[in-house]
């Protein structure tokens, strides 16, 4: 009888000792911890999510770099026009590059070709070149203000107007 009581106590404590060894603590129904901690997926799902986040961050970084390059090209084209009072062959290549950058920015922002044509295209070549430089600067600022989580209508509008203006300049400047 002496050994029966300690044996019963040992049997009663055995599940608690096993839980302490594994580190698993059973959650009480409706406890605060259970409500706070989200259900996490498998390690594979977590790796996929992290890869998607990295890809989105890299895409946004590339868009920022494109906007920076577009603003630089716009300034270079304006400076060249002011110096020569016409667009050189090099300027035409820069306009082509600027159009490609604008299309990539627009695509990354969720935009597509705008069927409506702008009525605000300047008639004079100098005014159009100035507007290209101005729009490329505005585009850079708009992209910098936009996070990777947002689709910006302003970015899409600016790129559409910039592309249309570049196409107008390229047509007007070809001999």
JSON list of C-alpha atoms in Angstrom, two decimals:
[
{"chain": "A", "resi": 1, "resn": "UNK", "atom": "CA", "xyz": [0.00, 0.00, 0.00]},
{"chain": "A", "resi": 2, "resn": "UNK", "atom": "CA", "xyz": [2.90, 2.20, 0.56]},
{"chain": "A", "resi": 3, "resn": "UNK", "atom": "CA", "xyz": [3.97, 1.97, -3.08]},
{"chain": "A", "resi": 4, "resn": "UNK", "atom": "CA", "xyz": [0.47, 2.39, -4.52]},
{"chain": "A", "resi": 5, "resn": "UNK", "atom": "CA", "xyz": [0.10, 6.07, -3.57]},
{"chain": "A", "resi": 6, "resn": "UNK", "atom": "CA", "xyz": [3.42, 7.26, -5.11]},
{"chain": "A", "resi": 7, "resn": "UNK", "atom": "CA", "xyz": [2.70, 5.13, -8.18]},
{"chain": "A", "resi": 8, "resn": "UNK", "atom": "CA", "xyz": [-0.73, 6.77, -8.59]},
{"chain": "A", "resi": 9, "resn": "UNK", "atom": "CA", "xyz": [0.81, 10.23, -8.19]},
{"chain": "A", "resi": 10, "resn": "UNK", "atom": "CA", "xyz": [3.47, 9.36, -10.76]},
{"chain": "A", "resi": 11, "resn": "UNK", "atom": "CA", "xyz": [0.82, 8.18, -13.22]},
{"chain": "A", "resi": 12, "resn": "UNK", "atom": "CA", "xyz": [-1.16, 11.38, -12.70]},
{"chain": "A", "resi": 13, "resn": "UNK", "atom": "CA", "xyz": [1.90, 13.56, -13.31]},
{"chain": "A", "resi": 14, "resn": "UNK", "atom": "CA", "xyz": [3.15, 11.64, -16.35]},
{"chain": "A", "resi": 15, "resn": "UNK", "atom": "CA", "xyz": [1.18, 13.62, -18.99]},
{"chain": "A", "resi": 16, "resn": "UNK", "atom": "CA", "xyz": [2.36, 16.93, -17.49]},
{"chain": "A", "resi": 17, "resn": "UNK", "atom": "CA", "xyz": [5.96, 15.73, -17.54]},
{"chain": "A", "resi": 18, "resn": "UNK", "atom": "CA", "xyz": [5.64, 14.62, -21.15]},
{"chain": "A", "resi": 19, "resn": "UNK", "atom": "CA", "xyz": [4.31, 18.05, -22.17]},
{"chain": "A", "resi": 20, "resn": "UNK", "atom": "CA", "xyz": [7.15, 19.78, -20.36]},
{"chain": "A", "resi": 21, "resn": "UNK", "atom": "CA", "xyz": [9.67, 17.63, -22.25]},
{"chain": "A", "resi": 22, "resn": "UNK", "atom": "CA", "xyz": [8.19, 18.43, -25.72]},
{"chain": "A", "resi": 23, "resn": "UNK", "atom": "CA", "xyz": [7.53, 22.11, -24.99]},
{"chain": "A", "resi": 24, "resn": "UNK", "atom": "CA", "xyz": [3.98, 21.87, -26.31]},
{"chain": "A", "resi": 25, "resn": "UNK", "atom": "CA", "xyz": [1.46, 23.63, -24.15]},
{"chain": "A", "resi": 26, "resn": "UNK", "atom": "CA", "xyz": [-2.18, 22.92, -24.90]},
{"chain": "A", "resi": 27, "resn": "UNK", "atom": "CA", "xyz": [-4.14, 26.09, -25.68]},
{"chain": "A", "resi": 28, "resn": "UNK", "atom": "CA", "xyz": [-7.21, 26.74, -23.68]},
{"chain": "A", "resi": 29, "resn": "UNK", "atom": "CA", "xyz": [-10.32, 27.38, -25.69]},
{"chain": "A", "resi": 30, "resn": "UNK", "atom": "CA", "xyz": [-10.84, 31.10, -26.16]},
{"chain": "A", "resi": 31, "resn": "UNK", "atom": "CA", "xyz": [-7.50, 32.09, -24.65]},
{"chain": "A", "resi": 32, "resn": "UNK", "atom": "CA", "xyz": [-5.91, 35.44, -25.60]},
{"chain": "A", "resi": 33, "resn": "UNK", "atom": "CA", "xyz": [-2.84, 33.76, -27.12]},
{"chain": "A", "resi": 34, "resn": "UNK", "atom": "CA", "xyz": [-4.98, 31.70, -29.46]},
{"chain": "A", "resi": 35, "resn": "UNK", "atom": "CA", "xyz": [-6.78, 34.80, -30.75]},
{"chain": "A", "resi": 36, "resn": "UNK", "atom": "CA", "xyz": [-3.56, 36.80, -31.28]},
{"chain": "A", "resi": 37, "resn": "UNK", "atom": "CA", "xyz": [-1.40, 34.31, -33.13]},
{"chain": "A", "resi": 38, "resn": "UNK", "atom": "CA", "xyz": [-2.36, 33.78, -36.77]},
{"chain": "A", "resi": 39, "resn": "UNK", "atom": "CA", "xyz": [-2.31, 30.35, -38.27]},
{"chain": "A", "resi": 40, "resn": "UNK", "atom": "CA", "xyz": [0.97, 30.10, -40.12]},
{"chain": "A", "resi": 41, "resn": "UNK", "atom": "CA", "xyz": [1.39, 28.12, -43.29]},
{"chain": "A", "resi": 42, "resn": "UNK", "atom": "CA", "xyz": [3.98, 25.57, -44.11]},
{"chain": "A", "resi": 43, "resn": "UNK", "atom": "CA", "xyz": [7.62, 26.56, -44.49]},
{"chain": "A", "resi": 44, "resn": "UNK", "atom": "CA", "xyz": [7.25, 26.20, -48.27]},
{"chain": "A", "resi": 45, "resn": "UNK", "atom": "CA", "xyz": [4.33, 28.67, -48.33]},
{"chain": "A", "resi": 46, "resn": "UNK", "atom": "CA", "xyz": [6.30, 31.11, -46.21]},
{"chain": "A", "resi": 47, "resn": "UNK", "atom": "CA", "xyz": [9.29, 30.86, -48.58]},
{"chain": "A", "resi": 48, "resn": "UNK", "atom": "CA", "xyz": [6.98, 31.50, -51.55]},
{"chain": "A", "resi": 49, "resn": "UNK", "atom": "CA", "xyz": [5.48, 34.57, -49.86]},
{"chain": "A", "resi": 50, "resn": "UNK", "atom": "CA", "xyz": [8.94, 35.94, -49.05]},
{"chain": "A", "resi": 51, "resn": "UNK", "atom": "CA", "xyz": [10.04, 35.39, -52.65]},
{"chain": "A", "resi": 52, "resn": "UNK", "atom": "CA", "xyz": [6.94, 37.22, -53.91]},
{"chain": "A", "resi": 53, "resn": "UNK", "atom": "CA", "xyz": [7.65, 40.13, -51.54]},
{"chain": "A", "resi": 54, "resn": "UNK", "atom": "CA", "xyz": [11.28, 40.30, -52.70]},
{"chain": "A", "resi": 55, "resn": "UNK", "atom": "CA", "xyz": [10.17, 40.26, -56.35]},
{"chain": "A", "resi": 56, "resn": "UNK", "atom": "CA", "xyz": [7.65, 43.06, -55.73]},
{"chain": "A", "resi": 57, "resn": "UNK", "atom": "CA", "xyz": [10.27, 45.13, -53.90]},
{"chain": "A", "resi": 58, "resn": "UNK", "atom": "CA", "xyz": [12.76, 44.60, -56.74]},
{"chain": "A", "resi": 59, "resn": "UNK", "atom": "CA", "xyz": [10.14, 45.56, -59.32]},
{"chain": "A", "resi": 60, "resn": "UNK", "atom": "CA", "xyz": [9.35, 48.76, -57.44]},
{"chain": "A", "resi": 61, "resn": "UNK", "atom": "CA", "xyz": [13.04, 49.58, -57.16]},
{"chain": "A", "resi": 62, "resn": "UNK", "atom": "CA", "xyz": [13.43, 49.12, -60.93]},
{"chain": "A", "resi": 63, "resn": "UNK", "atom": "CA", "xyz": [10.46, 51.41, -61.52]},
{"chain": "A", "resi": 64, "resn": "UNK", "atom": "CA", "xyz": [12.10, 54.09, -59.35]},
{"chain": "A", "resi": 65, "resn": "UNK", "atom": "CA", "xyz": [15.32, 53.72, -61.34]},
{"chain": "A", "resi": 66, "resn": "UNK", "atom": "CA", "xyz": [13.41, 54.01, -64.63]},
{"chain": "A", "resi": 67, "resn": "UNK", "atom": "CA", "xyz": [11.68, 57.16, -63.42]},
{"chain": "A", "resi": 68, "resn": "UNK", "atom": "CA", "xyz": [15.04, 58.64, -62.41]},
{"chain": "A", "resi": 69, "resn": "UNK", "atom": "CA", "xyz": [16.50, 57.85, -65.83]},
{"chain": "A", "resi": 70, "resn": "UNK", "atom": "CA", "xyz": [13.42, 59.28, -67.56]},
{"chain": "A", "resi": 71, "resn": "UNK", "atom": "CA", "xyz": [13.79, 62.57, -65.68]},
{"chain": "A", "resi": 72, "resn": "UNK", "atom": "CA", "xyz": [17.48, 62.75, -66.61]},
{"chain": "A", "resi": 73, "resn": "UNK", "atom": "CA", "xyz": [16.71, 62.08, -70.28]},
{"chain": "A", "resi": 74, "resn": "UNK", "atom": "CA", "xyz": [14.01, 64.76, -70.27]},
{"chain": "A", "resi": 75, "resn": "UNK", "atom": "CA", "xyz": [16.46, 67.30, -68.86]},
{"chain": "A", "resi": 76, "resn": "UNK", "atom": "CA", "xyz": [19.17, 66.29, -71.35]},
{"chain": "A", "resi": 77, "resn": "UNK", "atom": "CA", "xyz": [16.79, 66.62, -74.31]},
{"chain": "A", "resi": 78, "resn": "UNK", "atom": "CA", "xyz": [15.64, 70.07, -73.15]},
{"chain": "A", "resi": 79, "resn": "UNK", "atom": "CA", "xyz": [19.24, 71.25, -72.60]},
{"chain": "A", "resi": 80, "resn": "UNK", "atom": "CA", "xyz": [20.25, 69.98, -76.04]},
{"chain": "A", "resi": 81, "resn": "UNK", "atom": "CA", "xyz": [17.27, 71.68, -77.70]},
{"chain": "A", "resi": 82, "resn": "UNK", "atom": "CA", "xyz": [18.02, 74.96, -75.96]},
{"chain": "A", "resi": 83, "resn": "UNK", "atom": "CA", "xyz": [21.63, 74.75, -77.14]},
{"chain": "A", "resi": 84, "resn": "UNK", "atom": "CA", "xyz": [20.95, 73.71, -80.77]},
{"chain": "A", "resi": 85, "resn": "UNK", "atom": "CA", "xyz": [17.39, 75.03, -81.25]},
{"chain": "A", "resi": 86, "resn": "UNK", "atom": "CA", "xyz": [16.53, 71.67, -82.86]},
{"chain": "A", "resi": 87, "resn": "UNK", "atom": "CA", "xyz": [16.53, 67.99, -82.02]},
{"chain": "A", "resi": 88, "resn": "UNK", "atom": "CA", "xyz": [19.63, 66.05, -83.00]},
{"chain": "A", "resi": 89, "resn": "UNK", "atom": "CA", "xyz": [19.83, 62.38, -83.96]},
{"chain": "A", "resi": 90, "resn": "UNK", "atom": "CA", "xyz": [21.09, 61.68, -80.43]},
{"chain": "A", "resi": 91, "resn": "UNK", "atom": "CA", "xyz": [18.04, 63.48, -79.02]},
{"chain": "A", "resi": 92, "resn": "UNK", "atom": "CA", "xyz": [15.76, 61.31, -81.15]},
{"chain": "A", "resi": 93, "resn": "UNK", "atom": "CA", "xyz": [17.40, 58.20, -79.68]},
{"chain": "A", "resi": 94, "resn": "UNK", "atom": "CA", "xyz": [16.90, 59.64, -76.21]},
{"chain": "A", "resi": 95, "resn": "UNK", "atom": "CA", "xyz": [13.24, 60.29, -77.01]},
{"chain": "A", "resi": 96, "resn": "UNK", "atom": "CA", "xyz": [12.89, 56.67, -78.12]},
{"chain": "A", "resi": 97, "resn": "UNK", "atom": "CA", "xyz": [14.53, 55.47, -74.88]},
{"chain": "A", "resi": 98, "resn": "UNK", "atom": "CA", "xyz": [12.31, 57.81, -72.86]},
{"chain": "A", "resi": 99, "resn": "UNK", "atom": "CA", "xyz": [9.21, 56.38, -74.54]},
{"chain": "A", "resi": 100, "resn": "UNK", "atom": "CA", "xyz": [10.30, 52.82, -73.71]},
{"chain": "A", "resi": 101, "resn": "UNK", "atom": "CA", "xyz": [10.90, 53.78, -70.08]},
{"chain": "A", "resi": 102, "resn": "UNK", "atom": "CA", "xyz": [7.50, 55.47, -69.86]},
{"chain": "A", "resi": 103, "resn": "UNK", "atom": "CA", "xyz": [5.80, 52.38, -71.32]},
{"chain": "A", "resi": 104, "resn": "UNK", "atom": "CA", "xyz": [7.54, 50.12, -68.79]},
{"chain": "A", "resi": 105, "resn": "UNK", "atom": "CA", "xyz": [6.57, 52.40, -65.90]},
{"chain": "A", "resi": 106, "resn": "UNK", "atom": "CA", "xyz": [2.98, 52.53, -67.13]},
{"chain": "A", "resi": 107, "resn": "UNK", "atom": "CA", "xyz": [2.85, 48.74, -67.46]},
{"chain": "A", "resi": 108, "resn": "UNK", "atom": "CA", "xyz": [4.30, 48.21, -63.99]},
{"chain": "A", "resi": 109, "resn": "UNK", "atom": "CA", "xyz": [1.73, 50.67, -62.63]},
{"chain": "A", "resi": 110, "resn": "UNK", "atom": "CA", "xyz": [-1.16, 48.70, -64.09]},
{"chain": "A", "resi": 111, "resn": "UNK", "atom": "CA", "xyz": [-1.89, 51.02, -67.00]},
{"chain": "A", "resi": 112, "resn": "UNK", "atom": "CA", "xyz": [-2.34, 50.36, -70.69]},
{"chain": "A", "resi": 113, "resn": "UNK", "atom": "CA", "xyz": [-2.66, 52.32, -73.94]},
{"chain": "A", "resi": 114, "resn": "UNK", "atom": "CA", "xyz": [-4.96, 55.29, -73.57]},
{"chain": "A", "resi": 115, "resn": "UNK", "atom": "CA", "xyz": [-7.39, 55.51, -76.48]},
{"chain": "A", "resi": 116, "resn": "UNK", "atom": "CA", "xyz": [-8.24, 59.13, -75.72]},
{"chain": "A", "resi": 117, "resn": "UNK", "atom": "CA", "xyz": [-5.86, 61.68, -77.14]},
{"chain": "A", "resi": 118, "resn": "UNK", "atom": "CA", "xyz": [-4.79, 64.71, -75.19]},
{"chain": "A", "resi": 119, "resn": "UNK", "atom": "CA", "xyz": [-5.77, 68.14, -76.44]},
{"chain": "A", "resi": 120, "resn": "UNK", "atom": "CA", "xyz": [-2.85, 69.81, -74.65]},
{"chain": "A", "resi": 121, "resn": "UNK", "atom": "CA", "xyz": [-0.03, 69.02, -77.09]},
{"chain": "A", "resi": 122, "resn": "UNK", "atom": "CA", "xyz": [1.95, 72.22, -77.72]},
{"chain": "A", "resi": 123, "resn": "UNK", "atom": "CA", "xyz": [2.26, 73.30, -81.37]},
{"chain": "A", "resi": 124, "resn": "UNK", "atom": "CA", "xyz": [5.76, 74.72, -81.07]},
{"chain": "A", "resi": 125, "resn": "UNK", "atom": "CA", "xyz": [8.68, 72.33, -80.91]},
{"chain": "A", "resi": 126, "resn": "UNK", "atom": "CA", "xyz": [10.36, 74.20, -78.05]},
{"chain": "A", "resi": 127, "resn": "UNK", "atom": "CA", "xyz": [7.20, 74.12, -75.94]},
{"chain": "A", "resi": 128, "resn": "UNK", "atom": "CA", "xyz": [6.75, 70.40, -76.60]},
{"chain": "A", "resi": 129, "resn": "UNK", "atom": "CA", "xyz": [10.35, 69.66, -75.60]},
{"chain": "A", "resi": 130, "resn": "UNK", "atom": "CA", "xyz": [9.92, 71.69, -72.41]},
{"chain": "A", "resi": 131, "resn": "UNK", "atom": "CA", "xyz": [6.71, 69.83, -71.66]},
{"chain": "A", "resi": 132, "resn": "UNK", "atom": "CA", "xyz": [8.49, 66.46, -72.11]},
{"chain": "A", "resi": 133, "resn": "UNK", "atom": "CA", "xyz": [11.14, 67.50, -69.59]},
{"chain": "A", "resi": 134, "resn": "UNK", "atom": "CA", "xyz": [8.47, 68.81, -67.21]},
{"chain": "A", "resi": 135, "resn": "UNK", "atom": "CA", "xyz": [6.37, 65.63, -67.48]},
{"chain": "A", "resi": 136, "resn": "UNK", "atom": "CA", "xyz": [9.36, 63.36, -66.96]},
{"chain": "A", "resi": 137, "resn": "UNK", "atom": "CA", "xyz": [10.19, 65.29, -63.76]},
{"chain": "A", "resi": 138, "resn": "UNK", "atom": "CA", "xyz": [6.58, 65.09, -62.57]},
{"chain": "A", "resi": 139, "resn": "UNK", "atom": "CA", "xyz": [6.58, 61.37, -63.36]},
{"chain": "A", "resi": 140, "resn": "UNK", "atom": "CA", "xyz": [9.71, 60.84, -61.26]},
{"chain": "A", "resi": 141, "resn": "UNK", "atom": "CA", "xyz": [8.12, 62.60, -58.29]},
{"chain": "A", "resi": 142, "resn": "UNK", "atom": "CA", "xyz": [4.87, 60.66, -58.69]},
{"chain": "A", "resi": 143, "resn": "UNK", "atom": "CA", "xyz": [6.68, 57.32, -58.77]},
{"chain": "A", "resi": 144, "resn": "UNK", "atom": "CA", "xyz": [8.76, 58.25, -55.71]},
{"chain": "A", "resi": 145, "resn": "UNK", "atom": "CA", "xyz": [5.59, 59.09, -53.75]},
{"chain": "A", "resi": 146, "resn": "UNK", "atom": "CA", "xyz": [3.88, 55.83, -54.72]},
{"chain": "A", "resi": 147, "resn": "UNK", "atom": "CA", "xyz": [4.51, 52.67, -52.72]},
{"chain": "A", "resi": 148, "resn": "UNK", "atom": "CA", "xyz": [4.61, 49.25, -54.31]},
{"chain": "A", "resi": 149, "resn": "UNK", "atom": "CA", "xyz": [1.17, 48.53, -52.85]},
{"chain": "A", "resi": 150, "resn": "UNK", "atom": "CA", "xyz": [-0.61, 51.32, -54.73]},
{"chain": "A", "resi": 151, "resn": "UNK", "atom": "CA", "xyz": [-1.81, 51.68, -58.30]},
{"chain": "A", "resi": 152, "resn": "UNK", "atom": "CA", "xyz": [-1.44, 55.37, -59.06]},
{"chain": "A", "resi": 153, "resn": "UNK", "atom": "CA", "xyz": [-3.79, 56.96, -61.57]},
{"chain": "A", "resi": 154, "resn": "UNK", "atom": "CA", "xyz": [-1.50, 60.02, -61.66]},
{"chain": "A", "resi": 155, "resn": "UNK", "atom": "CA", "xyz": [1.47, 57.90, -62.76]},
{"chain": "A", "resi": 156, "resn": "UNK", "atom": "CA", "xyz": [-0.61, 56.26, -65.49]},
{"chain": "A", "resi": 157, "resn": "UNK", "atom": "CA", "xyz": [-1.97, 59.63, -66.70]},
{"chain": "A", "resi": 158, "resn": "UNK", "atom": "CA", "xyz": [1.50, 61.17, -66.74]},
{"chain": "A", "resi": 159, "resn": "UNK", "atom": "CA", "xyz": [2.99, 58.27, -68.69]},
{"chain": "A", "resi": 160, "resn": "UNK", "atom": "CA", "xyz": [0.14, 58.33, -71.21]},
{"chain": "A", "resi": 161, "resn": "UNK", "atom": "CA", "xyz": [0.59, 62.05, -71.81]},
{"chain": "A", "resi": 162, "resn": "UNK", "atom": "CA", "xyz": [4.37, 61.70, -71.98]},
{"chain": "A", "resi": 163, "resn": "UNK", "atom": "CA", "xyz": [4.19, 58.86, -74.51]},
{"chain": "A", "resi": 164, "resn": "UNK", "atom": "CA", "xyz": [1.73, 60.79, -76.67]},
{"chain": "A", "resi": 165, "resn": "UNK", "atom": "CA", "xyz": [3.91, 63.90, -76.55]},
{"chain": "A", "resi": 166, "resn": "UNK", "atom": "CA", "xyz": [7.05, 61.92, -77.44]},
{"chain": "A", "resi": 167, "resn": "UNK", "atom": "CA", "xyz": [5.30, 60.32, -80.40]},
{"chain": "A", "resi": 168, "resn": "UNK", "atom": "CA", "xyz": [4.17, 63.78, -81.54]},
{"chain": "A", "resi": 169, "resn": "UNK", "atom": "CA", "xyz": [7.74, 65.10, -81.25]},
{"chain": "A", "resi": 170, "resn": "UNK", "atom": "CA", "xyz": [9.20, 62.16, -83.14]},
{"chain": "A", "resi": 171, "resn": "UNK", "atom": "CA", "xyz": [6.72, 62.62, -85.99]},
{"chain": "A", "resi": 172, "resn": "UNK", "atom": "CA", "xyz": [7.20, 66.37, -86.09]},
{"chain": "A", "resi": 173, "resn": "UNK", "atom": "CA", "xyz": [11.00, 66.14, -86.05]},
{"chain": "A", "resi": 174, "resn": "UNK", "atom": "CA", "xyz": [11.48, 63.49, -88.74]},
{"chain": "A", "resi": 175, "resn": "UNK", "atom": "CA", "xyz": [12.46, 64.93, -92.13]}
]
